[in-house]
Coordinates of C-alpha atoms in Angstrom, one line a residue:
M6 CA 73.3 4.8 102.4
L7 CA 71.1 4.4 99.4
S8 CA 73.0 3.9 96.0
D9 CA 72.2 3.2 92.5
D10 CA 73.7 -0.2 92.5
R11 CA 71.1 -1.4 95.3
L12 CA 68.3 0.6 93.9
R13 CA 69.2 -0.4 90.3
L14 CA 67.3 2.9 89.4
G15 CA 67.2 5.0 86.4
P16 CA 69.4 7.9 85.8
K17 CA 68.9 10.7 88.3
V18 CA 66.6 13.4 87.1
T19 CA 65.4 16.8 87.9
L20 CA 61.9 16.8 89.9
K21 CA 60.5 19.9 91.5
L22 CA 58.0 19.0 94.3
I23 CA 55.2 21.1 95.1
T24 CA 54.6 22.2 98.6
S25 CA 51.1 22.4 100.5
P26 CA 50.4 24.7 103.4
S27 CA 48.0 22.2 104.5
P28 CA 49.0 18.1 103.7
S29 CA 46.1 16.3 102.7
P30 CA 45.1 13.3 104.3
P31 CA 46.9 10.4 103.3
V32 CA 44.2 9.1 100.9
P33 CA 45.3 9.4 97.1
T34 CA 43.0 10.4 94.8
V35 CA 42.5 11.2 91.1
P36 CA 42.8 14.9 90.5
N37 CA 39.3 16.6 90.1
V38 CA 40.1 20.1 90.4
V39 CA 42.1 22.5 88.4
P40 CA 45.9 21.8 88.8
T41 CA 48.0 23.8 90.9
S42 CA 50.9 23.6 88.9
K43 CA 51.6 22.3 85.1
E44 CA 55.3 22.8 85.0
V45 CA 57.4 20.3 83.5
N46 CA 59.7 18.5 85.8
G47 CA 62.2 16.4 84.1
P48 CA 60.1 13.3 82.5
F49 CA 57.0 14.3 84.4
R50 CA 54.0 17.1 84.5
I51 CA 53.7 17.6 88.0
W52 CA 49.8 18.3 88.7
R53 CA 49.3 18.7 92.4
Q54 CA 50.0 17.4 96.1
L55 CA 47.6 14.1 96.6
A56 CA 48.6 13.4 100.1
S57 CA 51.2 13.8 102.8
G58 CA 52.8 11.3 105.2
G59 CA 55.5 10.6 107.6
F60 CA 57.8 9.0 105.2
A61 CA 56.4 10.1 102.0
R62 CA 54.4 12.3 99.7
A63 CA 52.0 11.4 96.9
M64 CA 52.0 13.6 93.8
A65 CA 49.6 13.4 90.7
A66 CA 51.5 13.7 87.4
E67 CA 51.6 13.2 83.8
D68 CA 54.1 11.4 81.8
V69 CA 55.1 13.9 79.5
S70 CA 56.2 11.2 76.8
S71 CA 53.1 9.2 77.0
S72 CA 50.4 11.5 78.6
R73 CA 49.8 8.8 81.3
L74 CA 48.4 9.9 84.6
L75 CA 50.5 8.5 87.3
C76 CA 51.0 8.4 90.8
L77 CA 54.3 9.5 92.2
K78 CA 55.4 8.3 95.4
V79 CA 58.4 10.7 96.6
F80 CA 60.5 10.0 99.4
R81 CA 63.3 12.2 101.0
K82 CA 66.4 10.7 101.2
T83 CA 67.5 12.5 104.5
Q84 CA 64.4 11.2 106.3
L85 CA 64.8 7.5 104.8
K86 CA 68.1 7.6 106.5
E87 CA 67.4 9.8 109.5
K88 CA 64.1 7.1 110.3
G89 CA 66.0 4.0 109.3
T90 CA 63.6 2.8 106.6
E91 CA 66.4 2.4 104.2
E92 CA 66.0 -1.4 104.5
G93 CA 62.2 -1.1 104.1
L94 CA 62.3 1.1 100.9
L95 CA 64.7 -1.4 99.5
N96 CA 62.6 -4.3 100.5
E97 CA 59.5 -2.5 98.9
I98 CA 61.8 -2.4 95.3
E99 CA 62.1 -6.3 95.4
V100 CA 58.9 -7.1 96.2
Y101 CA 57.7 -5.1 92.8
K102 CA 60.4 -6.7 91.1
R103 CA 59.3 -10.2 92.0
L104 CA 55.6 -9.3 91.3
E105 CA 56.4 -7.8 87.6
S106 CA 58.6 -11.2 87.1
S107 CA 55.8 -13.6 88.3
K108 CA 52.5 -12.0 87.3
E109 CA 51.9 -14.3 84.1
R110 CA 51.6 -17.2 86.5
C111 CA 49.4 -15.6 89.0
P112 CA 46.0 -14.3 87.9
G113 CA 45.2 -12.8 91.2
A114 CA 48.3 -10.4 90.5
I115 CA 46.0 -8.0 88.6
F116 CA 44.8 -7.2 92.1
L117 CA 48.2 -6.2 93.0
M118 CA 50.0 -2.7 92.7
A119 CA 52.5 -2.7 90.2
L120 CA 55.6 -0.4 90.4
Q121 CA 55.5 1.4 86.3
R122 CA 59.0 2.9 87.2
S123 CA 61.6 3.9 90.0
F124 CA 64.3 6.6 90.0
Q125 CA 65.8 8.8 92.3
T126 CA 66.9 12.6 92.2
V127 CA 69.8 14.2 94.0
N128 CA 67.2 14.4 97.3
Y129 CA 64.5 11.9 96.7
I130 CA 63.5 8.5 95.6
C131 CA 60.6 8.2 93.5
F132 CA 58.0 5.1 92.6
A133 CA 55.7 5.8 89.5
M134 CA 52.3 3.9 89.9
D135 CA 49.0 4.0 88.3
L136 CA 47.1 6.4 89.6
M137 CA 44.1 5.1 91.6
A138 CA 40.8 6.8 92.2
C139 CA 41.1 6.3 96.0
D140 CA 41.4 4.0 99.3
L141 CA 39.1 1.5 100.9
W142 CA 39.6 3.4 104.2
H143 CA 38.4 6.7 102.3
Y144 CA 35.1 4.8 100.8
M145 CA 34.1 3.4 104.4
N146 CA 34.6 6.8 105.9
N147 CA 33.1 9.0 103.4
E148 CA 30.8 7.2 101.0
P149 CA 29.7 4.0 102.9
D150 CA 26.7 3.3 100.6
Y151 CA 28.5 2.5 97.7
C152 CA 31.5 1.0 99.6
R153 CA 28.6 -1.8 100.6
E154 CA 27.2 -2.0 97.4
N155 CA 30.7 -3.1 96.0
A156 CA 31.9 -5.0 99.3
R157 CA 31.5 -8.7 98.0
R158 CA 33.3 -8.2 94.8
W159 CA 36.1 -6.1 96.7
S160 CA 36.4 -8.9 99.1
A161 CA 36.7 -11.8 96.4
Q162 CA 39.4 -9.4 94.8
V163 CA 41.4 -8.7 97.8
A164 CA 41.4 -12.7 98.9
L165 CA 42.7 -13.4 94.9
G166 CA 45.4 -10.5 95.6
I167 CA 46.4 -12.4 98.9
N168 CA 46.5 -15.6 97.5
A169 CA 48.8 -14.2 94.4
L170 CA 50.9 -13.1 97.0
H171 CA 51.5 -16.2 98.9
A172 CA 52.1 -18.2 95.6
I173 CA 55.3 -16.3 95.2
G174 CA 56.4 -16.5 98.6
I175 CA 55.1 -13.2 99.8
I176 CA 53.3 -12.3 103.2
H177 CA 52.0 -8.8 103.0
R178 CA 52.1 -8.0 107.0
D179 CA 49.7 -4.9 106.6
I180 CA 46.6 -5.8 105.4
K181 CA 43.9 -2.7 106.0
P182 CA 41.9 -0.7 104.2
A183 CA 44.2 1.9 103.8
N184 CA 46.2 -0.1 101.6
I185 CA 43.6 -1.3 100.0
L186 CA 43.3 0.9 96.6
I187 CA 40.4 1.1 94.1
D188 CA 41.0 2.2 90.8
I189 CA 38.9 4.5 88.4
Q190 CA 37.5 1.2 87.0
E191 CA 36.5 0.5 90.7
N192 CA 38.7 -2.6 91.1
V193 CA 41.0 -3.4 93.6
K194 CA 44.7 -2.8 94.3
I195 CA 46.7 -4.1 97.2
A196 CA 49.5 -1.9 97.8
D197 CA 52.1 -0.6 100.4
F198 CA 54.8 -3.5 100.6
G199 CA 56.9 -2.0 102.8
L200 CA 56.7 -4.2 105.8
S201 CA 56.2 -7.4 103.4
Y202 CA 58.6 -10.5 104.2
M203 CA 59.5 -12.3 101.2
K204 CA 60.8 -16.3 100.8
K205 CA 64.3 -16.5 99.0
Q206 CA 62.4 -18.3 96.1
P207 CA 59.2 -17.2 94.5
K208 CA 57.3 -20.3 95.6
R209 CA 54.3 -21.0 97.1
L210 CA 54.3 -20.4 100.9
H211 CA 53.6 -23.9 103.1
K212 CA 50.2 -23.2 105.0
F213 CA 51.7 -25.1 107.8
R214 CA 55.1 -23.3 108.2
G215 CA 56.2 -20.4 110.1
Y216 CA 58.6 -18.0 108.3
S217 CA 59.3 -14.9 110.4
S218 CA 59.2 -13.5 114.0
V219 CA 59.1 -9.9 113.2
I220 CA 56.6 -8.0 115.0
T221 CA 55.1 -5.5 112.3
G222 CA 52.2 -4.3 111.1
T223 CA 49.3 -2.0 112.2
V224 CA 47.9 -3.2 115.7
N225 CA 44.3 -3.6 115.0
F226 CA 44.8 -6.0 112.0
M227 CA 47.7 -8.0 113.7
A228 CA 47.2 -11.8 114.1
P229 CA 47.3 -12.9 117.9
E230 CA 50.8 -14.5 117.3
I231 CA 52.7 -11.5 116.1
L232 CA 50.7 -9.8 119.3
R233 CA 52.2 -12.6 121.6
H234 CA 55.7 -12.0 120.2
A235 CA 55.3 -8.2 121.2
Q236 CA 54.3 -9.5 124.8
E237 CA 56.6 -12.3 125.1
P238 CA 59.2 -13.0 122.4
R239 CA 59.2 -16.8 121.5
S240 CA 61.0 -18.8 118.8
V241 CA 57.4 -20.0 117.4
K242 CA 57.4 -18.3 114.0
Y243 CA 54.2 -17.1 112.0
G244 CA 53.3 -17.7 108.3
A245 CA 50.9 -16.6 105.8
P246 CA 47.8 -17.0 107.8
V247 CA 48.4 -13.4 109.4
D248 CA 47.3 -12.0 106.1
W249 CA 43.7 -14.1 106.1
W250 CA 43.5 -12.8 109.8
A251 CA 43.6 -9.6 108.6
F252 CA 41.5 -9.9 105.8
G253 CA 38.9 -11.2 108.3
C254 CA 39.2 -7.9 110.1
V255 CA 38.7 -5.9 106.8
L256 CA 36.0 -8.3 105.9
Y257 CA 34.3 -7.1 109.0
E258 CA 34.7 -3.2 108.1
L259 CA 33.2 -3.6 105.4
L260 CA 30.2 -5.7 106.3
S261 CA 29.6 -3.5 109.2
L262 CA 28.8 -0.4 107.4
P263 CA 27.4 2.2 107.5
E264 CA 28.7 2.1 111.4
H265 CA 32.1 1.2 110.1
K266 CA 33.7 -0.1 113.1
E267 CA 36.6 -2.0 113.5
L268 CA 36.5 -5.3 114.3
F269 CA 39.2 -5.1 117.3
G270 CA 40.1 -1.8 118.8
S271 CA 43.3 -2.9 120.6
A272 CA 45.5 -5.7 121.1
D273 CA 43.6 -6.6 124.1
D274 CA 40.4 -6.9 122.0
T275 CA 42.3 -9.3 120.3
M276 CA 43.1 -11.6 122.6
A277 CA 39.6 -11.7 124.1
Y278 CA 38.3 -12.7 120.9
V279 CA 41.1 -15.5 121.3
V280 CA 39.3 -16.6 124.2
C281 CA 36.1 -16.5 123.0
H282 CA 36.8 -18.5 120.1
T283 CA 38.7 -21.1 121.6
K284 CA 35.9 -21.6 123.7
K285 CA 33.4 -22.1 120.9
Y286 CA 31.9 -18.5 121.5
G287 CA 33.6 -16.6 118.5
N288 CA 30.4 -15.8 117.0
F289 CA 28.8 -14.5 120.2
Y290 CA 31.9 -11.9 120.4
P291 CA 30.1 -8.3 121.0
A292 CA 31.0 -7.2 117.7
F293 CA 29.4 -9.7 115.7
L294 CA 25.8 -8.4 117.3
Q295 CA 25.1 -5.8 114.8
L296 CA 25.9 -8.6 111.8
G297 CA 23.8 -11.0 110.6
E298 CA 24.3 -14.7 110.7
I299 CA 25.7 -15.3 107.1
E300 CA 28.1 -12.5 107.6
T301 CA 29.3 -13.4 111.2
D302 CA 30.3 -17.3 109.6
L303 CA 32.0 -15.5 106.9
V304 CA 34.0 -13.0 109.0
V305 CA 34.6 -16.0 111.8
G306 CA 35.7 -18.6 109.1
V307 CA 38.2 -16.3 107.4
S308 CA 39.7 -15.5 110.7
S309 CA 39.5 -18.9 111.8
F310 CA 41.6 -20.1 109.3
Y311 CA 44.5 -19.0 111.3
Y312 CA 43.6 -21.8 114.1
V313 CA 42.6 -24.5 111.8
I314 CA 46.0 -24.4 110.2
S315 CA 48.2 -23.8 113.1
P316 CA 46.8 -25.6 116.0
S317 CA 50.0 -25.1 118.0
L318 CA 50.3 -21.3 117.6
T319 CA 46.6 -21.1 118.8
F320 CA 48.1 -22.9 122.2
T321 CA 50.5 -20.6 122.8
V322 CA 48.4 -17.6 122.4
I323 CA 46.1 -18.7 124.9
V324 CA 47.8 -20.2 127.9
A325 CA 49.7 -17.6 130.0

């Protein structure tokens, strides 16, 4: 059961949610149409629903006291309990707390989403965050030319953000285009820390050390060792390199525009690539045929980071 003590939230407020007969795709966007409502609910003026997913809804809102536009991520308490996701929400709050307390010593933290406020009503848990323009997934699918123009800068920002997470003991574990948001100044914000691993102390993760064996993330962006655990549980743990593997998958999608194809369509594709890479044929993996030599080297280089620092894990992956 979620409680005020565990969540450390402010006082309960009244928040009236707007229902939508046809939920929007899960893509937060800055409101650019006439709002569906201007009614003031507690400390916020709710403008409109932005997105609806399995666990939460995103609402565009205005902080009445400051006139600041925010995104409210709203979780229904009953759904959290029914689906067993309470601990994930608590974990996400703890990650945001660490980000806030550590941001001064991590320059790359400016590319990580910050939690402006968290509170609860009788029926809901709410996160208040900066309102973003869109996410990378949306741009890849709807504005590929614009996305490709910014690919180099966004890639660098994502890399800095991942490094900042690792510097304070956090593995994101779900790096993918839908979790990479773009603000109105066209800069990256890595978001959604519900699946993240967090070390007890806010210290840099050791690049040769494994920290978790939990099977979590999005399959097409999962590193081989996580997938191997799904097939055959082992005692070997994975570490920070799983985020760099996922980053390599994101890089491929950025560089393969306008076709916009995922590097791996399934877990079997990922394991097939592992075999190619181990036999020194990684650059000739079929998916790379549409990329230039420099672009291929970049994607392979980022993904290979996993193998370079975890040779023993590579062995467990390729030996049946």
